XYZ file of C-alpha atoms in Angstrom:
440
model
C 22.375 -15.781 96.834
C 21.140 -19.356 96.411
C 20.333 -21.689 93.541
C 16.673 -21.843 92.559
C 15.320 -24.688 90.395
C 12.509 -23.718 88.023
C 9.681 -25.996 86.904
C 11.498 -26.889 83.678
C 14.571 -28.066 85.606
C 16.723 -25.051 84.757
C 18.639 -23.475 87.624
C 19.638 -19.920 88.445
C 21.448 -18.210 91.308
C 18.936 -15.718 92.716
C 18.903 -13.186 95.504
C 16.570 -14.357 98.257
C 15.312 -13.077 101.585
C 14.538 -15.430 104.470
C 12.890 -14.311 107.672
C 9.618 -14.204 109.550
C 6.450 -12.129 109.313
C 4.394 -11.415 112.449
C 0.834 -12.749 112.291
C -1.925 -12.417 114.898
C -4.259 -15.403 114.962
C -5.528 -15.402 118.509
C -1.921 -15.466 119.673
C 1.018 -13.875 117.858
C 3.032 -16.109 115.532
C 6.215 -15.544 113.516
C 5.675 -17.237 110.144
C 8.954 -18.173 108.385
C 9.029 -17.275 104.685
C 11.482 -16.980 101.792
C 11.225 -14.533 98.865
C 13.190 -15.319 95.675
C 13.964 -12.206 93.601
C 13.999 -12.759 89.825
C 16.395 -11.046 87.407
C 13.443 -9.047 86.083
C 12.662 -7.446 89.460
C 10.996 -4.989 90.021
C 8.966 -5.636 86.856
C 8.132 -9.222 87.832
C 6.979 -10.410 91.289
C 9.156 -12.540 93.572
C 8.572 -16.266 94.038
C 7.339 -16.809 97.607
C 7.530 -19.887 99.841
C 6.849 -20.802 103.439
C 9.891 -22.221 105.267
C 8.405 -24.526 107.893
C 10.699 -25.924 110.568
C 10.611 -29.636 111.431
C 7.913 -29.059 114.081
C 5.590 -27.163 111.689
C 3.066 -28.536 109.191
C 1.782 -26.737 106.082
C -1.933 -25.943 106.154
C -2.807 -26.218 102.458
C -5.363 -23.553 101.532
C -6.327 -21.071 98.837
C -3.067 -19.117 99.332
C -0.619 -21.987 99.992
C 0.003 -25.296 98.195
C 1.444 -28.550 99.572
C 5.023 -27.470 98.751
C 4.576 -24.218 100.671
C 4.419 -22.009 97.547
C 2.496 -18.830 98.378
C -0.162 -17.450 96.004
C -1.672 -14.014 96.625
C -3.740 -11.517 94.599
C -0.888 -9.037 95.136
C 1.487 -11.365 93.260
C -0.975 -12.020 90.443
C -1.645 -8.306 89.970
C 1.978 -7.210 90.380
C 2.713 -3.966 88.522
C 5.838 -1.810 88.771
C 6.188 0.783 90.294
C 2.925 0.408 92.233
C 3.850 -3.014 93.654
C 6.646 -3.338 96.221
C 8.066 -6.000 98.540
C 6.781 -4.034 101.550
C 3.267 -4.002 100.072
C 3.526 -7.724 99.365
C 4.487 -8.522 102.964
C 1.607 -6.403 104.271
C -0.899 -8.380 102.168
C 0.780 -11.634 103.171
C 0.267 -10.785 106.839
C -3.367 -9.817 106.222
C -4.153 -13.068 104.334
C -2.318 -15.253 106.874
C -4.349 -13.641 109.661
C -7.488 -14.829 107.846
C -6.123 -18.352 107.348
C -3.017 -19.426 109.259
C -0.678 -21.237 106.796
C 1.191 -23.374 109.348
C 0.299 -25.487 112.365
C 2.317 -27.049 115.187
C 3.161 -30.745 115.060
C 3.552 -33.151 117.986
C 7.046 -34.634 118.501
C 6.138 -37.867 116.661
C 4.461 -35.910 113.857
C 7.492 -33.641 113.703
C 9.765 -36.628 113.148
C 7.503 -37.910 110.370
C 7.354 -34.391 108.919
C 11.153 -34.206 108.881
C 11.347 -37.542 107.051
C 8.642 -36.418 104.626
C 10.417 -33.125 103.853
C 13.646 -35.050 103.217
C 11.836 -37.559 100.983
C 10.104 -34.784 98.984
C 13.442 -33.055 98.520
C 14.959 -36.266 97.077
C 11.972 -36.890 94.806
C 12.051 -33.288 93.578
C 15.796 -33.504 92.938
C 15.292 -36.733 90.978
C 12.527 -35.192 88.875
C 14.701 -32.177 88.197
C 17.587 -34.376 87.023
C 15.228 -36.402 84.837
C 13.706 -33.273 83.291
C 17.146 -31.854 82.618
C 18.255 -35.085 80.938
C 15.058 -35.274 78.876
C 15.393 -31.643 77.902
C 18.999 -32.106 76.822
C 18.146 -35.289 74.949
C 15.284 -33.552 73.163
C 17.590 -30.843 71.900
C 20.004 -33.430 70.521
C 17.267 -35.299 68.690
C 16.336 -32.388 66.480
C 16.291 -28.639 66.019
C 13.467 -26.939 67.938
C 12.751 -23.406 66.830
C 11.286 -21.169 69.507
C 10.579 -17.449 69.135
C 9.670 -15.208 72.072
C 7.718 -11.968 71.657
C 8.045 -9.585 74.612
C 5.004 -7.338 75.106
C 1.300 -8.142 74.710
C 0.161 -4.850 73.193
C -1.251 -4.557 69.669
C 2.182 -4.898 68.073
C 3.131 -7.910 70.186
C -0.114 -9.702 69.326
C 0.346 -8.834 65.629
C 3.875 -10.297 65.705
C 2.694 -13.515 67.370
C -0.113 -14.026 64.847
C 2.108 -13.221 61.846
C 4.897 -15.554 63.040
C 2.373 -18.336 63.752
C 0.644 -17.855 60.367
C 3.969 -17.953 58.501
C 4.978 -21.163 60.279
C 8.364 -19.734 61.244
C 8.671 -21.459 64.637
C 7.700 -24.693 66.359
C 6.656 -22.617 69.358
C 5.908 -18.931 69.951
C 6.026 -17.570 73.514
C 4.234 -14.310 74.266
C 5.691 -12.687 77.385
C 2.856 -10.575 78.771
C 4.382 -8.060 81.184
C 1.132 -6.217 81.887
C -0.407 -6.297 85.358
C -2.978 -8.856 86.403
C -4.512 -11.624 84.341
C -4.323 -11.716 80.557
C -6.538 -9.140 78.893
C -7.203 -7.670 75.475
C -5.450 -9.530 72.670
C -3.532 -11.787 75.069
C -6.818 -12.903 76.620
C -8.241 -13.624 73.155
C -5.185 -15.737 72.320
C -5.860 -17.752 75.483
C -9.575 -18.079 74.718
C -9.132 -19.283 71.141
C -6.000 -21.358 71.836
C -3.822 -20.517 68.826
C -1.701 -23.634 68.106
C 1.925 -23.594 69.308
C 1.469 -20.273 71.143
C 2.136 -20.012 74.895
C 1.305 -16.937 76.971
C 3.362 -16.380 80.099
C 4.561 -13.795 82.600
C 7.623 -15.855 83.531
C 10.885 -15.001 81.734
C 12.081 -18.600 82.103
C 9.511 -19.711 79.485
C 11.576 -17.840 76.889
C 14.580 -20.124 77.469
C 16.520 -21.215 74.366
C 14.671 -18.953 71.939
C 16.256 -18.515 68.513
C 14.816 -15.008 68.210
C 13.505 -12.639 70.902
C 11.272 -9.872 69.530
C 10.953 -6.744 71.691
C 7.734 -4.776 71.188
C 7.259 -3.108 74.597
C 6.990 0.652 74.982
C 6.633 2.570 78.243
C 3.217 4.098 78.837
C 4.396 6.486 81.558
C 3.516 10.158 82.004
C 6.771 11.501 80.561
C 6.617 15.126 79.408
C 9.479 15.426 76.905
C 10.695 13.199 74.083
C 13.863 12.498 76.082
C 11.739 11.503 79.110
C 9.723 9.095 76.929
C 12.887 7.408 75.669
C 14.389 7.282 79.177
C 11.190 5.541 80.380
C 11.715 2.940 77.666
C 15.357 2.531 78.695
C 14.264 1.989 82.319
C 11.766 -0.609 81.112
C 14.423 -2.404 79.045
C 16.776 -2.531 82.058
C 14.392 -5.025 83.641
C 13.844 -7.038 80.452
C 17.022 -7.359 78.379
C 19.253 -8.952 81.083
C 16.540 -11.552 81.817
C 15.833 -12.606 78.208
C 19.570 -12.532 77.438
C 20.229 -14.874 80.363
C 17.633 -17.420 79.278
C 18.465 -17.261 75.545
C 22.188 -16.591 75.381
C 22.487 -17.484 71.683
C 19.362 -15.664 70.501
C 19.088 -12.840 68.000
C 17.419 -9.807 69.607
C 14.989 -8.203 67.151
C 13.894 -4.766 68.378
C 10.584 -3.230 67.280
C 10.174 -0.756 70.167
C 10.405 2.991 69.507
C 12.571 4.787 68.628
C 13.979 1.676 67.014
C 17.522 2.966 66.412
C 18.000 4.079 70.019
C 16.305 1.055 71.594
C 18.409 -1.303 69.464
C 21.518 0.463 70.762
C 20.180 0.152 74.341
C 19.470 -3.576 73.833
C 22.991 -4.103 72.499
C 24.545 -2.385 75.516
C 22.351 -4.110 78.118
C 22.681 -7.595 76.616
C 26.430 -7.541 75.911
C 25.606 -9.586 72.798
C 27.805 -9.217 69.711
C 26.583 -6.481 67.347
C 25.555 -9.076 64.736
C 22.912 -10.542 67.081
C 21.153 -7.280 67.993
C 19.142 -5.745 65.164
C 16.173 -3.427 64.802
C 13.241 -3.847 62.412
C 14.438 -0.591 60.861
C 13.349 0.099 57.292
C 12.534 -3.494 56.300
C 8.834 -2.693 55.813
C 9.574 0.511 53.887
C 12.144 -1.250 51.675
C 9.739 -4.073 50.816
C 7.061 -1.514 50.007
C 9.478 0.550 47.907
C 10.456 -2.499 45.859
C 6.792 -3.435 45.413
C 5.866 0.100 44.267
C 8.766 0.212 41.798
C 7.915 -3.215 40.380
C 4.119 -3.158 40.278
C 3.086 0.499 40.133
C 5.971 2.178 38.293
C 6.976 -0.894 36.239
C 10.657 -0.445 37.083
C 11.494 -4.022 38.034
C 15.169 -3.722 37.062
C 15.622 -0.864 39.561
C 13.521 -2.487 42.288
C 15.850 -5.385 43.101
C 18.662 -3.003 44.129
C 16.517 -0.355 45.836
C 16.524 0.088 49.624
C 15.271 2.545 52.200
C 18.148 3.298 54.582
C 19.017 5.517 57.527
C 16.725 6.618 60.315
C 13.053 5.704 60.666
C 10.704 8.628 60.016
C 11.155 11.720 57.871
C 14.929 11.286 57.529
C 14.856 7.920 55.761
C 16.273 7.971 52.243
C 16.271 5.650 49.187
C 19.584 4.132 48.152
C 20.995 1.453 45.842
C 23.343 -1.475 46.258
C 24.638 -1.636 42.666
C 24.872 0.456 39.525
C 24.159 -0.729 36.006
C 27.204 -0.493 33.753
C 26.767 2.139 30.997
C 28.873 3.072 27.984
C 29.939 6.584 28.965
C 29.633 9.310 31.601
C 26.770 11.088 29.791
C 24.668 7.921 29.736
C 25.550 7.296 33.382
C 24.321 10.751 34.372
C 21.101 10.312 32.389
C 20.491 6.906 33.962
C 21.102 8.306 37.444
C 18.702 11.230 36.867
C 16.033 8.902 35.513
C 16.456 6.560 38.463
C 16.214 9.415 40.972
C 12.978 10.635 39.388
C 11.447 7.167 39.654
C 12.706 6.803 43.246
C 11.235 10.168 44.237
C 7.852 9.174 42.790
C 8.024 5.873 44.673
C 8.914 7.630 47.946
C 5.949 9.975 47.515
C 3.657 6.962 47.204
C 5.391 5.402 50.211
C 4.701 8.465 52.375
C 0.985 7.761 52.158
C 1.451 4.321 53.706
C 1.168 4.223 57.480
C 2.811 1.603 59.687
C -0.046 -0.256 61.354
C 0.684 -2.885 63.971
C -0.283 -5.724 61.645
C 2.018 -4.334 58.905
C 4.987 -4.231 61.276
C 4.009 -7.688 62.567
C 4.225 -9.097 59.045
C 7.620 -7.413 58.607
C 8.854 -8.920 61.898
C 7.690 -12.380 60.801
C 9.558 -11.890 57.505
C 12.780 -11.038 59.376
C 12.344 -13.908 61.853
C 11.827 -16.303 58.948
C 15.112 -15.258 57.330
C 16.970 -15.617 60.642
C 15.535 -18.922 61.893
C 15.699 -20.624 58.474
C 19.130 -19.170 57.673
C 17.890 -17.852 54.328
C 20.815 -15.458 53.742
C 18.307 -12.941 52.382
C 19.000 -9.190 52.246
C 16.882 -6.888 54.466
C 17.221 -3.236 55.419
C 17.505 -3.470 59.218
C 18.932 -1.349 62.021
C 22.524 -2.448 62.547
C 25.630 -0.881 64.057
C 26.630 1.702 61.430
C 30.046 2.609 62.854
C 32.586 2.460 60.037
C 30.000 2.908 57.294
C 29.768 6.193 55.346
C 32.473 7.744 57.572
C 30.313 7.317 60.693
C 32.549 7.067 63.776
C 29.981 6.863 66.579
C 28.153 3.820 67.983
C 24.735 4.290 66.421
C 22.308 1.927 64.732
C 20.908 2.827 61.295
C 19.012 0.876 58.653
C 21.377 -0.645 56.095
C 20.908 -3.591 53.716
C 22.161 -6.702 55.540
C 22.344 -10.404 54.791
C 20.543 -12.224 57.618
C 20.999 -15.778 58.910
C 20.833 -17.759 62.153
C 23.612 -15.655 63.686
C 21.857 -12.391 62.804
C 23.716 -10.005 60.499
C 26.156 -12.008 58.379
C 27.249 -9.134 56.187
C 26.366 -5.484 55.554
C 25.857 -4.979 51.818
C 27.859 -2.095 50.413
C 25.793 0.884 49.232
C 26.484 2.662 45.991
C 28.431 5.843 46.714
C 26.084 8.821 46.772
C 27.097 12.085 48.517
C 23.469 12.971 49.330
C 22.810 9.588 50.963
C 26.074 9.754 52.932
C 25.256 13.263 54.132
C 21.794 12.122 55.269
C 23.193 9.103 57.125
C 25.894 11.162 58.837
C 23.329 13.761 59.901
C 21.056 11.054 61.366
C 24.015 9.425 63.118
C 24.980 12.743 64.710
C 21.501 13.506 66.060
C 20.983 9.935 67.352
C 24.390 9.928 69.051
C 23.634 13.253 70.754
C 20.348 11.825 72.030
C 22.007 8.636 73.299
C 24.569 10.666 75.234
C 21.740 12.142 77.338
C 20.310 8.773 78.361
C 21.064 7.033 81.671
C 21.883 3.392 80.922
């Protein structure tokens, strides 16, 4: 383990391998190299450098820069599980045999080289200190709101565009974990240069984000539903520790599927407090339900207290956060029956509404806006439901929550309804059983 300094001046203790690779270039040479292994390994490639001794000079070329940083197609196109350190070293040997990266210095040149390496080290250290001071000073001067979106699929792109359009953040980072150069939507974002949006494959660019949105889903060849979820868990094992390290005070906002399980996984892998790990849950459905009640069914009084809660999918259920005061029990029963009829009609309309990527993206931007701007607005999001509705297991379900900069500030109490409680307890039981089968 050694300390590595990134371009932005931040430092991290990383595992690294130092040694030599055998290269034939007329004669046989042992080329000294160092591989720095990032937290996100094996999903991200290592950072590779030559380690020239005092009597070696760096031959700057298409695969090596003046600092000895190594650039190879294998690194650019890195993709787990296809890419490995062994495969990387094999390509490194092949490329170095085409163009030797080091050359031998004379004794006088070696002395100058030693002085030069020492001088560069001091200059680099000074720049690092200056960058760190500037960075710290910048943070003190004002509040800089950064949001990172992990995953450059359709949903990730939709989230970036919605967040940028809503003006939620000063900067939006899109972490593209796909292999090779940017393609699809990520490539289009690069081409058309959306303001305040940065596309990167380096987890360090997410540093100091206020919100980290997780949109990635495994595209493996899993056969069963459990296998699909386990593939996502394996994917998250390489992502959550890295983003949590770089943004230790962030709110994790999970949009990956199944959202309840992946929010639980993110909570466990990040070791963040439960308030700062939430899933998008039923926010979109709740907003739609309130819109349908207000604009289509003309039931505005009911709409403001109506929420979709529980588990995403067929098991979601409408609920209420307050009850209008009525004169007697008969009127109360009549009001409840009338409300249930209206809610059932609204839910029928809601069933016909799909959840397109752009719809979820708008919902994510809405949630991020409430968090970053500390709006203290109520949303139905996936939060730890233990202790609610007699649920005793660690599961995440959609419940109405007040959101602010620290995530969930308060869970709003639901009106007591035996049918809703039964539905939530049933969902909690099935989700808990599923979670018990996963390997975290």
